[in-house]
CSV table of N, CA and C in Angstrom, one decimal:
chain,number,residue,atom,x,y,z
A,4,UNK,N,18.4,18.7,-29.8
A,4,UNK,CA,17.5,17.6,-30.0
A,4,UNK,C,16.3,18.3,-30.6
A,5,UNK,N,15.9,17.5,-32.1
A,5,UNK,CA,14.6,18.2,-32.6
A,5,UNK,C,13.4,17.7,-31.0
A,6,UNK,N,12.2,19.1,-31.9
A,6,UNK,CA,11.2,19.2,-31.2
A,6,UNK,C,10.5,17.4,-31.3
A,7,UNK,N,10.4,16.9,-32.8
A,7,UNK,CA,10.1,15.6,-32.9
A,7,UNK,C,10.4,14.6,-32.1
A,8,UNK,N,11.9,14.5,-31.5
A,8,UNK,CA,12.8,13.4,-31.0
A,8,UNK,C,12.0,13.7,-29.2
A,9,UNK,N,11.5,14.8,-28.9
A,9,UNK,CA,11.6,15.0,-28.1
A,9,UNK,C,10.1,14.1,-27.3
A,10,UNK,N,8.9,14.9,-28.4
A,10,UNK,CA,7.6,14.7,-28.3
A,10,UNK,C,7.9,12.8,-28.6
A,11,UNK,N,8.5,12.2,-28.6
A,11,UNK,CA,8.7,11.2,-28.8
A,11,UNK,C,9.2,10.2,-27.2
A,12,UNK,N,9.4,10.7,-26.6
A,12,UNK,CA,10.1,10.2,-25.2
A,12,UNK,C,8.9,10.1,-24.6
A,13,UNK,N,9.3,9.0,-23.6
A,13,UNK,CA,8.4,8.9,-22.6
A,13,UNK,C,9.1,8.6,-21.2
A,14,UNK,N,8.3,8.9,-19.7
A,14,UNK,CA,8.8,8.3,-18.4
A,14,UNK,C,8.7,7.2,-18.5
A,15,UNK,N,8.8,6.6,-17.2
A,15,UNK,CA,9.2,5.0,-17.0
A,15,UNK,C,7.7,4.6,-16.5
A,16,UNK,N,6.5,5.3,-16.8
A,16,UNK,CA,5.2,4.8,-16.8
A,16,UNK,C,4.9,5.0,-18.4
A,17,UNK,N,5.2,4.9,-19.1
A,17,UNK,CA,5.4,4.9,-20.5
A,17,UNK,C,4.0,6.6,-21.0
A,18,UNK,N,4.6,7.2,-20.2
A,18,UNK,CA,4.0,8.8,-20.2
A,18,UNK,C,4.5,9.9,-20.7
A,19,UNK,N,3.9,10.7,-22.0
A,19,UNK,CA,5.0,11.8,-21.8
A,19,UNK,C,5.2,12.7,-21.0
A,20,UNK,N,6.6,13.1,-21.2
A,20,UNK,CA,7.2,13.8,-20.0
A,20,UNK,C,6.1,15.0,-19.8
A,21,UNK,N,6.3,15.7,-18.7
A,21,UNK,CA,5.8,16.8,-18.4
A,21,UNK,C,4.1,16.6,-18.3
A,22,UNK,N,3.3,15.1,-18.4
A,22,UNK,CA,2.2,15.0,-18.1
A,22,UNK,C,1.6,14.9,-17.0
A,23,UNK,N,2.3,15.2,-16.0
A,23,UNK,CA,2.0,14.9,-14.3
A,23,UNK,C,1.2,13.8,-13.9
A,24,UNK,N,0.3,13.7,-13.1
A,24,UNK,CA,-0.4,12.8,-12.3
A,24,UNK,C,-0.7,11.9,-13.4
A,25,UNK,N,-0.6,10.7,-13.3
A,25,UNK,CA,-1.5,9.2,-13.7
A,25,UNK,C,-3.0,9.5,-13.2
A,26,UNK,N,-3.8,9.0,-14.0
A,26,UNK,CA,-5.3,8.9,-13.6
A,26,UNK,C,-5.3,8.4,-12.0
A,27,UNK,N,-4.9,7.0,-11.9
A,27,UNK,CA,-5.2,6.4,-10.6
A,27,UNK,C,-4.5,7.5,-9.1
A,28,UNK,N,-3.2,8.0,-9.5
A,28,UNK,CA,-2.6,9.1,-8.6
A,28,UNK,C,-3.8,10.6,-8.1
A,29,UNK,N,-4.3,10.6,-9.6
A,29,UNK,CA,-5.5,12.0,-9.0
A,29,UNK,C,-6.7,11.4,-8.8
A,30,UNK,N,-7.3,10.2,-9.4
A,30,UNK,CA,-8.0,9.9,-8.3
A,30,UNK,C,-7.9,9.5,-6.9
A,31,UNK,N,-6.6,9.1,-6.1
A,31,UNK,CA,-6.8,9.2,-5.0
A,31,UNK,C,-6.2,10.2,-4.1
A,32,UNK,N,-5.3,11.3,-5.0
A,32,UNK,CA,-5.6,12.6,-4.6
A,32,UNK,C,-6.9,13.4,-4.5
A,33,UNK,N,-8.1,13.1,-5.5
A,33,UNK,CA,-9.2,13.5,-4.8
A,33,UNK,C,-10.0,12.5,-4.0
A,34,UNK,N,-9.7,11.8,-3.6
A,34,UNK,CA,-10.1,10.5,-3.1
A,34,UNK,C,-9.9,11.2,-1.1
A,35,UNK,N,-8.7,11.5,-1.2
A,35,UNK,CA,-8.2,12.5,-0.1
A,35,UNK,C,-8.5,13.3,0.3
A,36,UNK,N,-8.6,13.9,-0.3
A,36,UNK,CA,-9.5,15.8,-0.5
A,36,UNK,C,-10.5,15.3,0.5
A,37,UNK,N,-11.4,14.7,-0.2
A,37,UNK,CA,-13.2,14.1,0.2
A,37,UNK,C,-12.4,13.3,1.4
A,38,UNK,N,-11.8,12.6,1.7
A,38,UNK,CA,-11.3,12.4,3.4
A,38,UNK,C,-11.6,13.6,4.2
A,39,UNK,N,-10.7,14.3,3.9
A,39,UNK,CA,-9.9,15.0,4.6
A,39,UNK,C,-11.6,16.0,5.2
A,40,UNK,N,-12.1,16.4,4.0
A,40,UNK,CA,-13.7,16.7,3.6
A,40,UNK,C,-14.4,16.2,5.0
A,41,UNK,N,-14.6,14.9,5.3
A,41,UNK,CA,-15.4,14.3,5.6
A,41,UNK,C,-14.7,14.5,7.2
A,42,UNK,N,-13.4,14.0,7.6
A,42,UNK,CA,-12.9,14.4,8.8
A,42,UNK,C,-13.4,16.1,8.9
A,43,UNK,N,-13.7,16.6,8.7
A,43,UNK,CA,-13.8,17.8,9.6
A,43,UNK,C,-15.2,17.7,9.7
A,44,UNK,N,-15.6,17.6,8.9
A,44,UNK,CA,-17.5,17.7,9.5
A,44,UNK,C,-17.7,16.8,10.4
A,45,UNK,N,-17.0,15.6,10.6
A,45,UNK,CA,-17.2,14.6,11.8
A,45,UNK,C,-16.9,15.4,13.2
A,46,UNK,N,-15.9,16.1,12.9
A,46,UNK,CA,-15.0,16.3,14.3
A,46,UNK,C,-14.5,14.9,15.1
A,47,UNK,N,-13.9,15.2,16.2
A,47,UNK,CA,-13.4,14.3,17.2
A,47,UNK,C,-14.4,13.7,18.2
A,48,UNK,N,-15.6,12.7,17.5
A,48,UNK,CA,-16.2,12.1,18.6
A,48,UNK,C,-16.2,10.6,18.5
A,49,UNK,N,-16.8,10.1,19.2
A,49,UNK,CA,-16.9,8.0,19.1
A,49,UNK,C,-17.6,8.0,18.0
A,50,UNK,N,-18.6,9.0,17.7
A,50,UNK,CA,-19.4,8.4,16.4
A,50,UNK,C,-18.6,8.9,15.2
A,51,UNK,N,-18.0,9.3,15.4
A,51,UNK,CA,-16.9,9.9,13.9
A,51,UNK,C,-15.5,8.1,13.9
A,52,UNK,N,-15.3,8.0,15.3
A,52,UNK,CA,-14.5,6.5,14.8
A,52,UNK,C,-15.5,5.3,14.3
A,53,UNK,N,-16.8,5.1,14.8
A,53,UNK,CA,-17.7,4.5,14.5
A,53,UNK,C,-17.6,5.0,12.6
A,54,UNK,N,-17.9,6.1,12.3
A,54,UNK,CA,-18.4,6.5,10.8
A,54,UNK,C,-17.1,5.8,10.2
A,55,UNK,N,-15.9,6.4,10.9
A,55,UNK,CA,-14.5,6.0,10.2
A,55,UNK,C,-14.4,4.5,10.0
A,56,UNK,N,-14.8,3.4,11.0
A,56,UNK,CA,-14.9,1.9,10.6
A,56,UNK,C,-15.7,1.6,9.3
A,57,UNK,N,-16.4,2.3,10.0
A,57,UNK,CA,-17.9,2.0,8.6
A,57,UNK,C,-17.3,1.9,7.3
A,58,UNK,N,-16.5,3.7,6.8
A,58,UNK,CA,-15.8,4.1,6.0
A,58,UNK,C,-14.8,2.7,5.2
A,59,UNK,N,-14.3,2.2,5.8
A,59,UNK,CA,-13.3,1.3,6.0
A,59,UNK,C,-13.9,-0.1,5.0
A,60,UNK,N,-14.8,-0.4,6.4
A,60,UNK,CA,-16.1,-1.9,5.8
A,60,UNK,C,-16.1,-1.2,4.3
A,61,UNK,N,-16.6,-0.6,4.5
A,61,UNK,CA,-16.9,-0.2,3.1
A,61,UNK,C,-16.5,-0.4,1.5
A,62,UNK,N,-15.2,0.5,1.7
A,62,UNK,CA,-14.2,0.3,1.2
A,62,UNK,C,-14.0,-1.2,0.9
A,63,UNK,N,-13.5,-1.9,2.1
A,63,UNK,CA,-13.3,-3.4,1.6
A,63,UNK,C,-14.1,-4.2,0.7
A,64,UNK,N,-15.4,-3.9,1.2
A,64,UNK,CA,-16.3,-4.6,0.8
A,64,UNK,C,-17.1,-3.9,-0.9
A,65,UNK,N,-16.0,-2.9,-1.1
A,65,UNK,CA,-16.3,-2.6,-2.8
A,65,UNK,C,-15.0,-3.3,-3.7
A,66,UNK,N,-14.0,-4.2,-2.9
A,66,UNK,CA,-12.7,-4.5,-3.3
A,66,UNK,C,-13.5,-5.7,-4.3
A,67,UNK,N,-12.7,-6.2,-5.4
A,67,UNK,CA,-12.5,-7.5,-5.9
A,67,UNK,C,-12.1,-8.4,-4.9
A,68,UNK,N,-13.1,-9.7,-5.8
A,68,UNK,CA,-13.2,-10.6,-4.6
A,68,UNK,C,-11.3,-10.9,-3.5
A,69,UNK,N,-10.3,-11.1,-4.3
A,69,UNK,CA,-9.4,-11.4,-4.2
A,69,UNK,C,-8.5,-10.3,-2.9
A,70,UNK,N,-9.2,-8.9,-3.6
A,70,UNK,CA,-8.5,-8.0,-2.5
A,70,UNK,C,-9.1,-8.2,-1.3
A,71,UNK,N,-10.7,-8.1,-1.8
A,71,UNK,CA,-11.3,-8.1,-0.5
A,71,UNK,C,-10.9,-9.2,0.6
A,72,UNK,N,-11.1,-10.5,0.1
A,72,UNK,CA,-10.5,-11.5,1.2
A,72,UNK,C,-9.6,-11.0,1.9
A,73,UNK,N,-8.8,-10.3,1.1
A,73,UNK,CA,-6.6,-10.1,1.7
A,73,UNK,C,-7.3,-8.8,2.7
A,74,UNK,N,-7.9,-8.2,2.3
A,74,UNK,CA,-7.9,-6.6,3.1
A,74,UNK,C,-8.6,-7.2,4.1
A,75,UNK,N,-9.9,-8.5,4.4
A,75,UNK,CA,-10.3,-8.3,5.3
A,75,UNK,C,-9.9,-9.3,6.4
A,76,UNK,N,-8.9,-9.8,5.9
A,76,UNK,CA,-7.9,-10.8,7.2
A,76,UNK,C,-7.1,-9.8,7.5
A,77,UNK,N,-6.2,-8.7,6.7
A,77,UNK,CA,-5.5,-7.8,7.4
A,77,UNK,C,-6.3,-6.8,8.1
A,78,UNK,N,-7.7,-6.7,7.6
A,78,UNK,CA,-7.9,-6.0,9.0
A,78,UNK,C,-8.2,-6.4,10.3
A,79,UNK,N,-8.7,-7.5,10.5
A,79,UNK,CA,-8.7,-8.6,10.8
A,79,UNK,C,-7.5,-8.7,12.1
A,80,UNK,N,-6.6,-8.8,11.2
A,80,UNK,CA,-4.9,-9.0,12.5
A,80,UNK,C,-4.9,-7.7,13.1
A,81,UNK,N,-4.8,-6.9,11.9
A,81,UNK,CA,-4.6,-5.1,12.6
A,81,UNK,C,-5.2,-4.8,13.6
A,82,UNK,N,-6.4,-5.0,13.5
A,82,UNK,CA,-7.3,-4.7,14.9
A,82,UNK,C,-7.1,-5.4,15.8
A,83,UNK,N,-6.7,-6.5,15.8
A,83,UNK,CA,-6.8,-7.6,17.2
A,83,UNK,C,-5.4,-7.1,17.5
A,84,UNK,N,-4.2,-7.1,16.7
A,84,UNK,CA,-3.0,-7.0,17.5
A,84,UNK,C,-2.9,-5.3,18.0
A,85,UNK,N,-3.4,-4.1,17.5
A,85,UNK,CA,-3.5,-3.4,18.0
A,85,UNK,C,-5.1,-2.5,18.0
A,86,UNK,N,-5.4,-3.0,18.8
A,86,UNK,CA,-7.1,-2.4,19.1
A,86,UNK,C,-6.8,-1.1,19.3
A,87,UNK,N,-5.8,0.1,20.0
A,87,UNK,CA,-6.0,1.1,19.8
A,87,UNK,C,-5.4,2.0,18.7
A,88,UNK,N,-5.4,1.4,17.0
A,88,UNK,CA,-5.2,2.0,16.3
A,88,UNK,C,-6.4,1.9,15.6
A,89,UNK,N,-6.9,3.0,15.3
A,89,UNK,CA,-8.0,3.6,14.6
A,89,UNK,C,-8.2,3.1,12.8
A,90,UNK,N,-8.8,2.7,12.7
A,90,UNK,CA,-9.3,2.3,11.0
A,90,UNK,C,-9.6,3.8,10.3
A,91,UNK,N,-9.1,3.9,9.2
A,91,UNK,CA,-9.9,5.0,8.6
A,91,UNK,C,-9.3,5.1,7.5
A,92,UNK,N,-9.8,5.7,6.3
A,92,UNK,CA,-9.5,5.7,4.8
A,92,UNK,C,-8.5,6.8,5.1
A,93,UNK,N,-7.6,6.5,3.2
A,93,UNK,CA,-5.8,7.4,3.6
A,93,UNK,C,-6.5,7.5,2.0
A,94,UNK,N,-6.3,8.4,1.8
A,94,UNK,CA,-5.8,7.9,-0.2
A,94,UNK,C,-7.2,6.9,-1.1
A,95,UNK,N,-8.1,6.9,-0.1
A,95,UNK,CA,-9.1,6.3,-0.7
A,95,UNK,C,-9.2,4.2,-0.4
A,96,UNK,N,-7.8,4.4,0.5
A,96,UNK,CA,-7.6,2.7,1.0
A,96,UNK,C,-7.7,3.0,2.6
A,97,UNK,N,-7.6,1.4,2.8
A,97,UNK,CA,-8.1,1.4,4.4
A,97,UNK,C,-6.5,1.4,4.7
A,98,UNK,N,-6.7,2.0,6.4
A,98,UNK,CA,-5.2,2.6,7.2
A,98,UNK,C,-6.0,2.8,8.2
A,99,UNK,N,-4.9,2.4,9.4
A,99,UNK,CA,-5.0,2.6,11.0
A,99,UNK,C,-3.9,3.5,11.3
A,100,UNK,N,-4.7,4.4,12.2
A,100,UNK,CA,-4.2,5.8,13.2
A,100,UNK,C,-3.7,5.6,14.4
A,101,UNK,N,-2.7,6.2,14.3
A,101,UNK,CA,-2.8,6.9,15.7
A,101,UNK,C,-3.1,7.9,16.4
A,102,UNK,N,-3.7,8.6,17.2
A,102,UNK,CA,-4.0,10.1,17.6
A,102,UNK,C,-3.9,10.8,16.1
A,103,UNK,N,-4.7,10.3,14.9
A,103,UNK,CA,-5.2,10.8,13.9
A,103,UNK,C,-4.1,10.7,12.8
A,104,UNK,N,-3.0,10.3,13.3
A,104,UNK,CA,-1.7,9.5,12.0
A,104,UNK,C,-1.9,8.6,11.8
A,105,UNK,N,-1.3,8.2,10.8
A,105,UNK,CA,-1.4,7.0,9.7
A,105,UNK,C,-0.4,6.4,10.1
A,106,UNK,N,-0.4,4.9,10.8
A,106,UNK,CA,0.8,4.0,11.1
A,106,UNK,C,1.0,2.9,9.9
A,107,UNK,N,0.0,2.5,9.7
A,107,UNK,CA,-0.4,1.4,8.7
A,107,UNK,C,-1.2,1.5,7.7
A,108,UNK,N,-0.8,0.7,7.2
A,108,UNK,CA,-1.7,0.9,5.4
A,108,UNK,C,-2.0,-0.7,4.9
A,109,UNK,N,-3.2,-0.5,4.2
A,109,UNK,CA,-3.4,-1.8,3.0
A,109,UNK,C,-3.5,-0.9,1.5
A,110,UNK,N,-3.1,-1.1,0.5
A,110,UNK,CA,-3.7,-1.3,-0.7
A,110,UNK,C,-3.5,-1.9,-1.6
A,111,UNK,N,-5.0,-1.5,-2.3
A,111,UNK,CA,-5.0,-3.2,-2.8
A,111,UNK,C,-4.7,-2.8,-4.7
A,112,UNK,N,-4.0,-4.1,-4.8
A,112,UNK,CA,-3.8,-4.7,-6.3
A,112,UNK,C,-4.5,-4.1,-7.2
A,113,UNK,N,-5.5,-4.2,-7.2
A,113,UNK,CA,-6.6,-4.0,-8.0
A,113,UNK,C,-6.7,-2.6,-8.3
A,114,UNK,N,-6.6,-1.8,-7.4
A,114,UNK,CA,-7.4,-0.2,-7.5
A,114,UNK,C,-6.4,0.4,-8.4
A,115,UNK,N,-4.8,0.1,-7.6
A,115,UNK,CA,-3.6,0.4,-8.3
A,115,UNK,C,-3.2,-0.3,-9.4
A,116,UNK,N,-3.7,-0.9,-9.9
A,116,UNK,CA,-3.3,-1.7,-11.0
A,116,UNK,C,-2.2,-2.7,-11.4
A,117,UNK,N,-1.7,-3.2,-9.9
A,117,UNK,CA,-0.6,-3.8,-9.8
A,117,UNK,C,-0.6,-5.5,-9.5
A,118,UNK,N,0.3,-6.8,-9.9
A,118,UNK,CA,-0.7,-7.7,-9.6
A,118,UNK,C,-0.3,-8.3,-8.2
A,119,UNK,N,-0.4,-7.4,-7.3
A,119,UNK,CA,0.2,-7.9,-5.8
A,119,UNK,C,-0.8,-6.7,-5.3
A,120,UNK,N,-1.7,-6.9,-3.7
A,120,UNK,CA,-1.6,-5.9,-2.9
A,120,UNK,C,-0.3,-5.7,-2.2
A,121,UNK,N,-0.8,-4.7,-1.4
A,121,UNK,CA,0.6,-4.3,-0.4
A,121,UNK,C,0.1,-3.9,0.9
A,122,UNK,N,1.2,-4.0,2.1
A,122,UNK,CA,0.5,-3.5,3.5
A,122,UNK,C,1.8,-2.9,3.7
A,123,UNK,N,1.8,-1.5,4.2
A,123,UNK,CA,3.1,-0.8,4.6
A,123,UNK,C,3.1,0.3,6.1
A,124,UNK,N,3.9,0.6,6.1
A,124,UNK,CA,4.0,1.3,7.1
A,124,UNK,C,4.5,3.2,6.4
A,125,UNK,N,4.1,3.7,7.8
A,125,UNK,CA,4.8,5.2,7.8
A,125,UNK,C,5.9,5.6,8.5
A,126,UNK,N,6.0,6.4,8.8
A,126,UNK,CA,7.3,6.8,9.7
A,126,UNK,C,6.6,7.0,10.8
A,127,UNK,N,5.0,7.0,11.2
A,127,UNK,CA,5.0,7.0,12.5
A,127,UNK,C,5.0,5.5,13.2
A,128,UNK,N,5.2,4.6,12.5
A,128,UNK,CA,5.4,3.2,12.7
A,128,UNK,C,6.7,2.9,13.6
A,129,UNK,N,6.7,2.5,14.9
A,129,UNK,CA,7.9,2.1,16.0
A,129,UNK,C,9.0,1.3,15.5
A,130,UNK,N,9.0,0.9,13.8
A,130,UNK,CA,10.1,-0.4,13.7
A,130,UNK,C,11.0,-0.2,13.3
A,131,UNK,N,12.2,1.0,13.6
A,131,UNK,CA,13.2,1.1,13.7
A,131,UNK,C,14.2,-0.2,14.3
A,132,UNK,N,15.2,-0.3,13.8
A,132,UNK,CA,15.5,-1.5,13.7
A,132,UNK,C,17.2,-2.1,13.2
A,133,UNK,N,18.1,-1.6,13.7
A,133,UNK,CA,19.6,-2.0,13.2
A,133,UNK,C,19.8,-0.9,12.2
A,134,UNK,N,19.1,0.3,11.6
A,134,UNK,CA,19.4,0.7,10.6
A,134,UNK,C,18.6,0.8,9.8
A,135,UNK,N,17.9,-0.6,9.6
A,135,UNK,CA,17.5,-0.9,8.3
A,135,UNK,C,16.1,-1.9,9.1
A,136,UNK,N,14.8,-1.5,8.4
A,136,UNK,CA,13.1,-1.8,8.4
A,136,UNK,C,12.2,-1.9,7.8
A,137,UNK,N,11.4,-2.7,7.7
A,137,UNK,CA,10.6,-2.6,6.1
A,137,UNK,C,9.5,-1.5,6.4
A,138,UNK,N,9.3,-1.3,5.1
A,138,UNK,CA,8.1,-0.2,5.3
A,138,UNK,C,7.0,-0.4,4.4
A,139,UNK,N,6.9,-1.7,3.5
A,139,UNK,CA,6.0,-2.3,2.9
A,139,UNK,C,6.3,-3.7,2.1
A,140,UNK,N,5.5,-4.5,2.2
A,140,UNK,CA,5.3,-5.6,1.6
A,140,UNK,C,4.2,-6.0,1.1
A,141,UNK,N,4.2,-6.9,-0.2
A,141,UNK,CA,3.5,-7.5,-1.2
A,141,UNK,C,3.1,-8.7,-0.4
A,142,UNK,N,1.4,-8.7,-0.7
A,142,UNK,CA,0.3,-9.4,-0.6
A,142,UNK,C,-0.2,-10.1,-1.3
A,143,UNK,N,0.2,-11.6,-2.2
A,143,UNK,CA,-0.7,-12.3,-2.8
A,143,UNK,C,-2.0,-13.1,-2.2
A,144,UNK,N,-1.4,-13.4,-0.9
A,144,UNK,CA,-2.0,-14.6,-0.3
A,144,UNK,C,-1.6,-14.2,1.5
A,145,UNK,N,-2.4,-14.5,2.8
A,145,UNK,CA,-1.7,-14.6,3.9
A,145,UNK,C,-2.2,-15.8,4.4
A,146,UNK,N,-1.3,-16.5,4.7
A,146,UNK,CA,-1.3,-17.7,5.9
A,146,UNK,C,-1.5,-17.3,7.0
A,147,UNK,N,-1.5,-18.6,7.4
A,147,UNK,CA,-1.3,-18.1,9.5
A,147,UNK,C,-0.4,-17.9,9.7
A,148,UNK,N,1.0,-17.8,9.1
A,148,UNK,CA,2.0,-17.8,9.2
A,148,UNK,C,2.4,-16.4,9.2
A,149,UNK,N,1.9,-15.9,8.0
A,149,UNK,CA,1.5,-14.2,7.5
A,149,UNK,C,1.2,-13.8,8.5
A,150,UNK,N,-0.1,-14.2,8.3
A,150,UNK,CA,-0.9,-13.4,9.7
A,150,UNK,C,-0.2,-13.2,11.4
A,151,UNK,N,0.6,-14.0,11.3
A,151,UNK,CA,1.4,-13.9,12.8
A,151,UNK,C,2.5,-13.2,12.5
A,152,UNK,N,3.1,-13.0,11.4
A,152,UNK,CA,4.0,-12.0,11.4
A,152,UNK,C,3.6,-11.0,10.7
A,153,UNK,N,2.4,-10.5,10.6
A,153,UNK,CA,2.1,-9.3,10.3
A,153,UNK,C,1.3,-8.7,11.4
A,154,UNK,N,1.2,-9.8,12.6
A,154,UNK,CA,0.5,-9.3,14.0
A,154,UNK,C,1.9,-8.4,14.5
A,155,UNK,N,2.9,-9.8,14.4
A,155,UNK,CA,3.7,-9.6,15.5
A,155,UNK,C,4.4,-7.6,15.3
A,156,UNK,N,4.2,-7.8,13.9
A,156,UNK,CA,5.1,-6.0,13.0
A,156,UNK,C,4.2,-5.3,13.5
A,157,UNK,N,2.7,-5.2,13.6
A,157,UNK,CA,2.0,-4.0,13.6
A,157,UNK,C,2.3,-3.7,15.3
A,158,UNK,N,2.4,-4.7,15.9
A,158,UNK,CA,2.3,-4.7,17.7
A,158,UNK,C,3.7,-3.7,17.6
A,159,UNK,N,4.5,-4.7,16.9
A,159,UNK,CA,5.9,-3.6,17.2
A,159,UNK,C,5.8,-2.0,16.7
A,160,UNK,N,5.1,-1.8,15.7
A,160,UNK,CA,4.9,-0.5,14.6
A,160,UNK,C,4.1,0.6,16.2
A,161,UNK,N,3.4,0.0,17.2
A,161,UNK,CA,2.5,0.8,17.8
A,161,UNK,C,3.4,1.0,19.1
A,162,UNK,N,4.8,0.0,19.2
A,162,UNK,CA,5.5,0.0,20.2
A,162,UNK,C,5.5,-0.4,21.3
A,163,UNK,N,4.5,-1.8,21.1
A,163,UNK,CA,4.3,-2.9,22.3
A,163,UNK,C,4.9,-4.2,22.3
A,164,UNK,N,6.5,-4.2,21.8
A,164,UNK,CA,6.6,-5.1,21.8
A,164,UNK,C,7.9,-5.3,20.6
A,165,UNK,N,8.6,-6.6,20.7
A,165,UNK,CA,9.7,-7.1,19.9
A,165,UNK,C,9.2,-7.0,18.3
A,166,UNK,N,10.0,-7.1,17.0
A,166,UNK,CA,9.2,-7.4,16.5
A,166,UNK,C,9.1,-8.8,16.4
């Protein structure tokens, strides 16, 4: 294959090959860094979960109008169906902890450039399940409907419960 044919290809983000990270990927690789940054100068106290909410609000409340509504009814359920999972930025989006892991996630549409948010889970998430469990889903809009089945998943993700 000429050198031409080659410089001519692209991945399936319409990139050429061998260009690594997407902008949006390294900014929330450093977006991380500066987490990760910020967790150690907090250390382990109430006012570091206190800073880490804040963190969070925050975040929401710099989202487009659209995300923002969606992120702040899911935080919203998150915290009421499980109060002892911790809020705190992952990646530059909001995410609830456990004993300082990530069980849950929001991100939104907008930052990623996609036209759906999403809310997913990690592997420290309880919802093992026949085999087969979701580990994220697309956010246009939540109902009450939503909202109760996205109570009922996180209760199960923390291991209190059916899903």
């Amino acid at each position: 294959m000429s050198a031409a044919s080659k410089a001519g290809r692209r991945n399936e983000r319409g990139e050429p090959p061998g260009e690594g990270f997407s902008e949006q990927e390294r900014a929330a690789v450093k977006e991380r860094a500066a987490e990760l940054r910020t967790d150690a100068r907090r250390g382990r106290s109430a006012d570091k979960a206190a800073a880490d909410e804040r963190d969070v609000l925050a975040k929401i409340a710099e989202m487009a109008p659209q995300d923002r509504a969606l992120a702040e009814r899911v935080h919203a359920v998150v915290t009421a169906a499980a109060p002892e999972l911790a809020p705190k930025l992952w990646y530059g989006q909001p995410a609830y902890a456990r004993a300082g892991k990530v069980v849950c996630f929001f991100r939104s549409g907008q930052v990623d450039k996609e036209r759906y948010s999403s809310f997913g889970f990690t592997a420290e998430a309880d919802l093992d399940d026949d085999g087969m469990w979701p580990t994220a889903y697309a956010l246009t809009e939540l109902s009450e409907a939503g909202e109760a089945a996205l109570g009922r998943l996180v209760t199960k993700a923390v291991g209190r419960g059916p899903g």
